[in-house]
Coordinates of C-alpha atoms in Angstrom, one line a residue:
X21 CA -69.7 59.9 62.4
X22 CA -68.5 63.8 61.0
X23 CA -72.0 64.7 60.9
X24 CA -72.4 64.5 64.4
X25 CA -69.4 65.7 65.3
X26 CA -70.7 69.0 62.8
X27 CA -73.9 68.8 64.6
X28 CA -72.2 69.7 68.2
X29 CA -70.8 73.3 66.6
X30 CA -74.5 73.5 64.9
X31 CA -75.4 73.7 68.1
X32 CA -73.1 75.8 69.2
X33 CA -73.5 78.6 66.9
X34 CA -77.5 78.3 67.6
X35 CA -76.6 78.8 71.3
X36 CA -74.8 81.6 70.6
X37 CA -77.3 83.4 67.6
X38 CA -79.9 83.0 70.7
X39 CA -77.3 84.3 73.3
X40 CA -76.6 87.2 70.8
X41 CA -80.2 88.2 70.4
X42 CA -81.4 87.9 73.6
X43 CA -78.8 89.7 75.2
X44 CA -79.7 92.7 73.2
X45 CA -83.2 92.9 74.4
X46 CA -83.1 91.7 77.6
X47 CA -80.8 92.5 81.1
X48 CA -79.1 89.2 82.6
X49 CA -80.1 87.4 85.0
X50 CA -76.5 86.2 86.3
X51 CA -73.1 87.4 87.5
X52 CA -71.6 87.1 84.3
X53 CA -72.3 86.1 80.6
X54 CA -69.3 83.5 80.9
X55 CA -71.9 81.8 82.8
X56 CA -74.9 82.4 80.2
X57 CA -72.5 81.2 77.5
X58 CA -72.1 78.0 79.8
X59 CA -75.6 76.8 80.4
X60 CA -76.8 77.8 76.9
X61 CA -74.0 75.0 76.0
X62 CA -75.0 72.8 78.9
X63 CA -78.9 72.9 77.2
X64 CA -77.9 73.1 73.5
X65 CA -75.1 70.3 72.8
X66 CA -77.1 67.2 74.3
X67 CA -79.5 67.8 71.6
X68 CA -77.0 67.3 68.7
X69 CA -77.0 63.5 70.0
X70 CA -80.4 63.7 70.5
X71 CA -80.9 65.0 66.8
X72 CA -78.1 62.5 65.4
X73 CA -79.9 59.7 66.6
X74 CA -83.6 60.6 65.6
X75 CA -83.2 62.6 62.4
X76 CA -86.5 64.0 62.4
X77 CA -87.0 67.7 61.5
X78 CA -90.0 67.5 64.3
X79 CA -88.2 66.3 67.3
X80 CA -85.4 68.8 66.0
X81 CA -87.8 71.8 66.3
X82 CA -89.4 70.8 69.3
X83 CA -86.4 70.6 71.1
X84 CA -85.4 73.6 69.7
X85 CA -88.0 75.5 71.0
X86 CA -88.0 74.0 74.4
X87 CA -83.9 74.5 74.8
X88 CA -84.7 78.0 74.0
X89 CA -86.8 79.2 75.9
X90 CA -85.4 77.1 79.1
X91 CA -82.3 79.0 78.1
X92 CA -84.2 82.6 77.9
X93 CA -85.7 81.9 80.9
X94 CA -82.9 80.5 82.9
X95 CA -80.8 83.4 81.8
X96 CA -82.5 86.3 80.8
X97 CA -85.1 88.5 82.5
X98 CA -88.0 87.6 80.4
X99 CA -91.4 87.1 80.6
X100 CA -92.7 84.0 80.0
X101 CA -95.2 85.2 77.5
X102 CA -92.5 87.0 75.7
X103 CA -90.3 84.0 75.4
X104 CA -92.7 82.1 74.5
X105 CA -93.7 84.2 71.2
X106 CA -90.1 85.7 70.6
X107 CA -89.1 81.9 71.1
X108 CA -91.4 80.8 68.3
X109 CA -90.5 82.9 66.2
X110 CA -86.9 82.1 66.3
X111 CA -88.1 78.2 65.7
X112 CA -89.8 79.6 62.5
X113 CA -86.5 81.7 61.1
X114 CA -84.3 79.1 61.9
X115 CA -86.4 76.1 60.0
X116 CA -87.6 78.6 57.4
X117 CA -83.9 80.2 56.7
X118 CA -83.0 75.7 56.3
X119 CA -85.8 75.3 53.9
X120 CA -85.1 78.0 51.8
X121 CA -81.0 77.4 51.2
X122 CA -82.1 73.6 50.3
X123 CA -84.4 74.3 47.8
X124 CA -82.6 77.2 46.7
X125 CA -79.2 75.6 45.8
X126 CA -81.6 72.4 44.4
X127 CA -83.2 75.1 41.8
X128 CA -80.1 76.6 41.1
X129 CA -77.5 73.5 40.7
X130 CA -80.1 70.9 39.8
X131 CA -79.3 68.6 42.4
X132 CA -82.0 66.9 44.7
X133 CA -83.2 68.9 47.9
X134 CA -82.2 65.5 50.0
X135 CA -78.3 65.2 48.6
X136 CA -77.3 66.7 52.0
X137 CA -78.1 64.0 54.1
X138 CA -75.8 61.8 52.6
X139 CA -73.2 64.3 50.9
X140 CA -71.6 65.5 53.8
X141 CA -70.1 68.6 52.1
X142 CA -73.3 69.8 50.7
X143 CA -74.7 69.3 54.1
X144 CA -71.9 71.2 55.8
X145 CA -71.9 74.4 53.5
X146 CA -75.6 74.1 53.6
X147 CA -75.9 74.2 57.1
X148 CA -73.2 77.3 57.4
X149 CA -75.0 79.4 54.5
X150 CA -78.7 78.6 56.7
X151 CA -77.0 79.6 59.8
X152 CA -75.3 82.7 58.7
X153 CA -78.8 83.8 57.1
X154 CA -80.8 83.0 60.5
X155 CA -78.0 85.1 62.7
X156 CA -78.9 88.2 59.9
X157 CA -82.7 87.8 60.0
X158 CA -82.6 87.3 63.8
X159 CA -80.5 90.6 64.4
X160 CA -82.7 92.8 62.1
X161 CA -86.1 91.2 64.0
X162 CA -84.2 91.8 67.8
X163 CA -84.2 95.3 66.5
X164 CA -87.7 95.3 66.2
X165 CA -88.2 94.0 69.8
X166 CA -85.5 96.2 71.4
X167 CA -86.7 96.9 74.8
X168 CA -84.8 100.4 74.3
X169 CA -85.5 102.2 71.3
X170 CA -82.1 103.1 69.0
X171 CA -81.0 105.9 68.0
X172 CA -79.7 106.8 64.8
X173 CA -76.3 106.8 65.8
X174 CA -76.8 102.9 67.0
X175 CA -78.7 102.3 64.1
X176 CA -75.8 103.8 61.7
X177 CA -73.3 101.9 63.4
X178 CA -74.9 98.6 63.4
X179 CA -75.7 98.5 60.0
X180 CA -71.9 97.2 58.8
X181 CA -72.1 94.5 60.7
X182 CA -74.2 92.9 58.5
X183 CA -72.0 92.9 56.0
X184 CA -69.7 90.0 57.6
X185 CA -72.9 87.4 57.6
X186 CA -73.6 88.3 53.8
X187 CA -70.2 87.5 52.5
X188 CA -70.4 84.4 54.5
X189 CA -73.1 83.4 52.8
X190 CA -71.7 84.8 49.3
X191 CA -68.5 82.7 49.7
X192 CA -69.5 79.6 51.4
X193 CA -72.8 79.7 48.3
X194 CA -69.5 80.0 45.9
X195 CA -67.8 76.5 48.2
X196 CA -71.1 74.9 47.5
X197 CA -70.6 75.3 43.3
X198 CA -66.9 74.3 43.6
X199 CA -67.7 70.9 45.8
X200 CA -70.4 70.4 43.1
X201 CA -68.2 70.8 40.4
X202 CA -65.2 69.1 41.4
X203 CA -64.1 66.2 43.6
X204 CA -62.9 67.6 46.3
X205 CA -59.9 65.6 48.5
X206 CA -59.9 65.1 52.3
X207 CA -57.6 67.8 53.3
X208 CA -59.7 70.4 51.2
X209 CA -62.8 69.3 53.0
X210 CA -61.0 69.5 56.0
X211 CA -59.9 73.0 55.1
X212 CA -63.5 73.8 54.0
X213 CA -65.1 72.0 57.6
X214 CA -62.4 74.3 59.3
X215 CA -63.1 77.8 57.4
X216 CA -67.2 77.6 57.4
X217 CA -66.9 77.4 61.1
X218 CA -64.6 80.2 61.7
X219 CA -67.2 82.0 59.4
X220 CA -69.7 81.5 61.4
X221 CA -68.2 81.8 64.6
X222 CA -66.5 85.4 63.3
X223 CA -70.1 86.2 62.5
X224 CA -71.2 85.4 65.8
X225 CA -69.0 87.0 67.7
X226 CA -68.5 90.5 65.9
X227 CA -72.2 90.9 67.0
X228 CA -71.9 90.0 70.3
X229 CA -68.5 91.7 71.1
X230 CA -70.3 94.7 69.4
X231 CA -73.1 95.1 72.0
X232 CA -70.5 94.5 74.8
X233 CA -68.4 97.3 73.4
X234 CA -72.1 99.4 73.2
X235 CA -73.2 99.1 76.5
X236 CA -69.6 100.1 78.2
X237 CA -70.1 103.0 75.7
X238 CA -73.7 103.8 77.0
X239 CA -72.1 103.2 80.7
X240 CA -69.6 105.5 79.9
X241 CA -72.1 108.4 78.6
X242 CA -73.9 107.9 81.1
X243 CA -71.7 108.4 83.8
X244 CA -70.3 111.9 81.9
X245 CA -74.1 112.8 82.2
X246 CA -74.8 112.5 85.7
X247 CA -70.7 113.9 86.1
X248 CA -71.4 116.9 84.1
X249 CA -75.1 117.0 86.0
X250 CA -73.6 117.3 89.2
X251 CA -70.5 119.8 88.3
X252 CA -73.7 122.2 87.2
X253 CA -75.2 121.5 90.5
X254 CA -72.2 122.2 92.5
X255 CA -71.3 125.2 90.4
X256 CA -75.1 126.4 91.0
X257 CA -74.9 125.7 94.8
X258 CA -71.6 127.4 95.2
X259 CA -73.6 130.6 93.4
X260 CA -76.8 130.2 95.7
X261 CA -74.1 130.1 98.5
X262 CA -72.5 133.4 97.6
X263 CA -76.0 135.0 97.1
X264 CA -76.9 134.1 100.5
X265 CA -74.1 135.4 102.2
X266 CA -74.5 138.5 100.2
X267 CA -78.1 139.2 101.2
X268 CA -76.9 138.6 104.8
X269 CA -74.4 141.7 104.4
X270 CA -77.4 143.5 102.6
X271 CA -79.9 143.0 105.2
X272 CA -77.2 143.9 107.6
X273 CA -76.1 147.1 105.6
X274 CA -79.8 147.9 105.3
X275 CA -80.1 148.0 108.9
X276 CA -77.5 150.1 109.5
X277 CA -78.6 152.6 106.7
X278 CA -82.2 152.7 108.5
X279 CA -80.6 153.5 111.9
X280 CA -78.5 156.3 109.9
X281 CA -81.6 157.9 108.4
X282 CA -83.4 158.0 111.7
X283 CA -80.8 159.8 112.9
X284 CA -81.4 162.3 110.5
X285 CA -83.2 165.4 111.2
X286 CA -83.5 167.2 107.5
X287 CA -85.5 165.5 104.8
X288 CA -82.8 166.9 102.4
X289 CA -80.1 164.9 104.3
X290 CA -82.5 161.8 103.6
X291 CA -82.9 162.5 100.1
X292 CA -79.1 162.8 99.6
X293 CA -78.5 160.0 101.5
X294 CA -80.8 157.6 99.6
X295 CA -79.3 159.2 96.3
X296 CA -76.2 158.1 97.6
X297 CA -76.8 154.8 98.4
X298 CA -79.2 153.7 95.5
X299 CA -76.2 153.7 92.7
X300 CA -74.4 150.9 95.1
X301 CA -77.9 148.2 95.1
X302 CA -77.8 148.2 91.3
X303 CA -77.4 144.6 90.2
X304 CA -76.6 143.7 93.2
X305 CA -75.7 139.6 93.1
X306 CA -77.4 139.2 90.0
X307 CA -77.6 135.6 88.6
X308 CA -79.2 136.2 85.2
X309 CA -77.1 137.8 83.0
X310 CA -78.1 136.5 79.6
X311 CA -81.0 133.8 78.5
X312 CA -79.0 130.8 78.4
X313 CA -78.9 129.0 82.1
X314 CA -75.3 127.5 81.5
X315 CA -73.9 130.6 80.3
X316 CA -75.1 132.3 83.3
X317 CA -74.2 129.1 85.8
X318 CA -70.7 129.8 84.1
X319 CA -70.3 133.6 84.3
X320 CA -71.6 133.8 87.9
X321 CA -69.1 130.5 88.8
X322 CA -66.3 133.5 88.2
X323 CA -67.9 136.5 89.4
X324 CA -67.5 134.4 92.4
X325 CA -63.9 133.5 92.3
X326 CA -63.1 136.6 91.4
X327 CA -65.0 138.1 94.2

């Protein structure tokens, strides 16, 4: 009975791990993440009762692949080919972590590899450790297949998140050794059950929550960049408009100058007039002041304001 109840939490872990993996790599088809998680629970939780009824590894692996495949196709913008390949990899990683932890602890503690089937405490701790390892490996794998290449800034702030899954593995390994060394009471086993579940949920929550913050930060940065470009374009258009007005004035003045020159009878008067006119035309409406376009825009903006 207690193993069946815990299986519900296990499949909830696996659904959230799959969600944390796919949300990092693909866009959501549905309106909100809450709906995606709800659909995931409706797909994964019935499999807990299926596994409890048969307890067959082949059925478990096949079912895990199918529900992961359906979950990714229904909720995320992913091709069928990519969904098949990545869910096969997730299936293999999930199974490999379980086998690895079972045999590793059997070798270290000198206990039978199948003892977890009859001892719920060992089953609980081995499962939690394997799911924490599964989460860690799946998140590392997500960096490889991620649709947008991560820059060094994102990688630098993602790496500390792996500390908590590692601590979860270490802590639950310690719990496992304690449970083998001492005969724990029912109260301690219940506390162990609750703490282990909270450990895994916390690990998964950290990755999902950080991914959400990262997406919001990316949208804010993109919006700020667009606003900056719009301000620059607006400033540049103001400068062009000012320059256009200046040219119109200059053409009007030139027309008057030509009329004045046409009325002059002496070449000396023409030369004198032109010499007086030339200094007024130097740097008229100059836009490029330095070699930096941003500085030129700023300087011309204040030139326009001052004039």
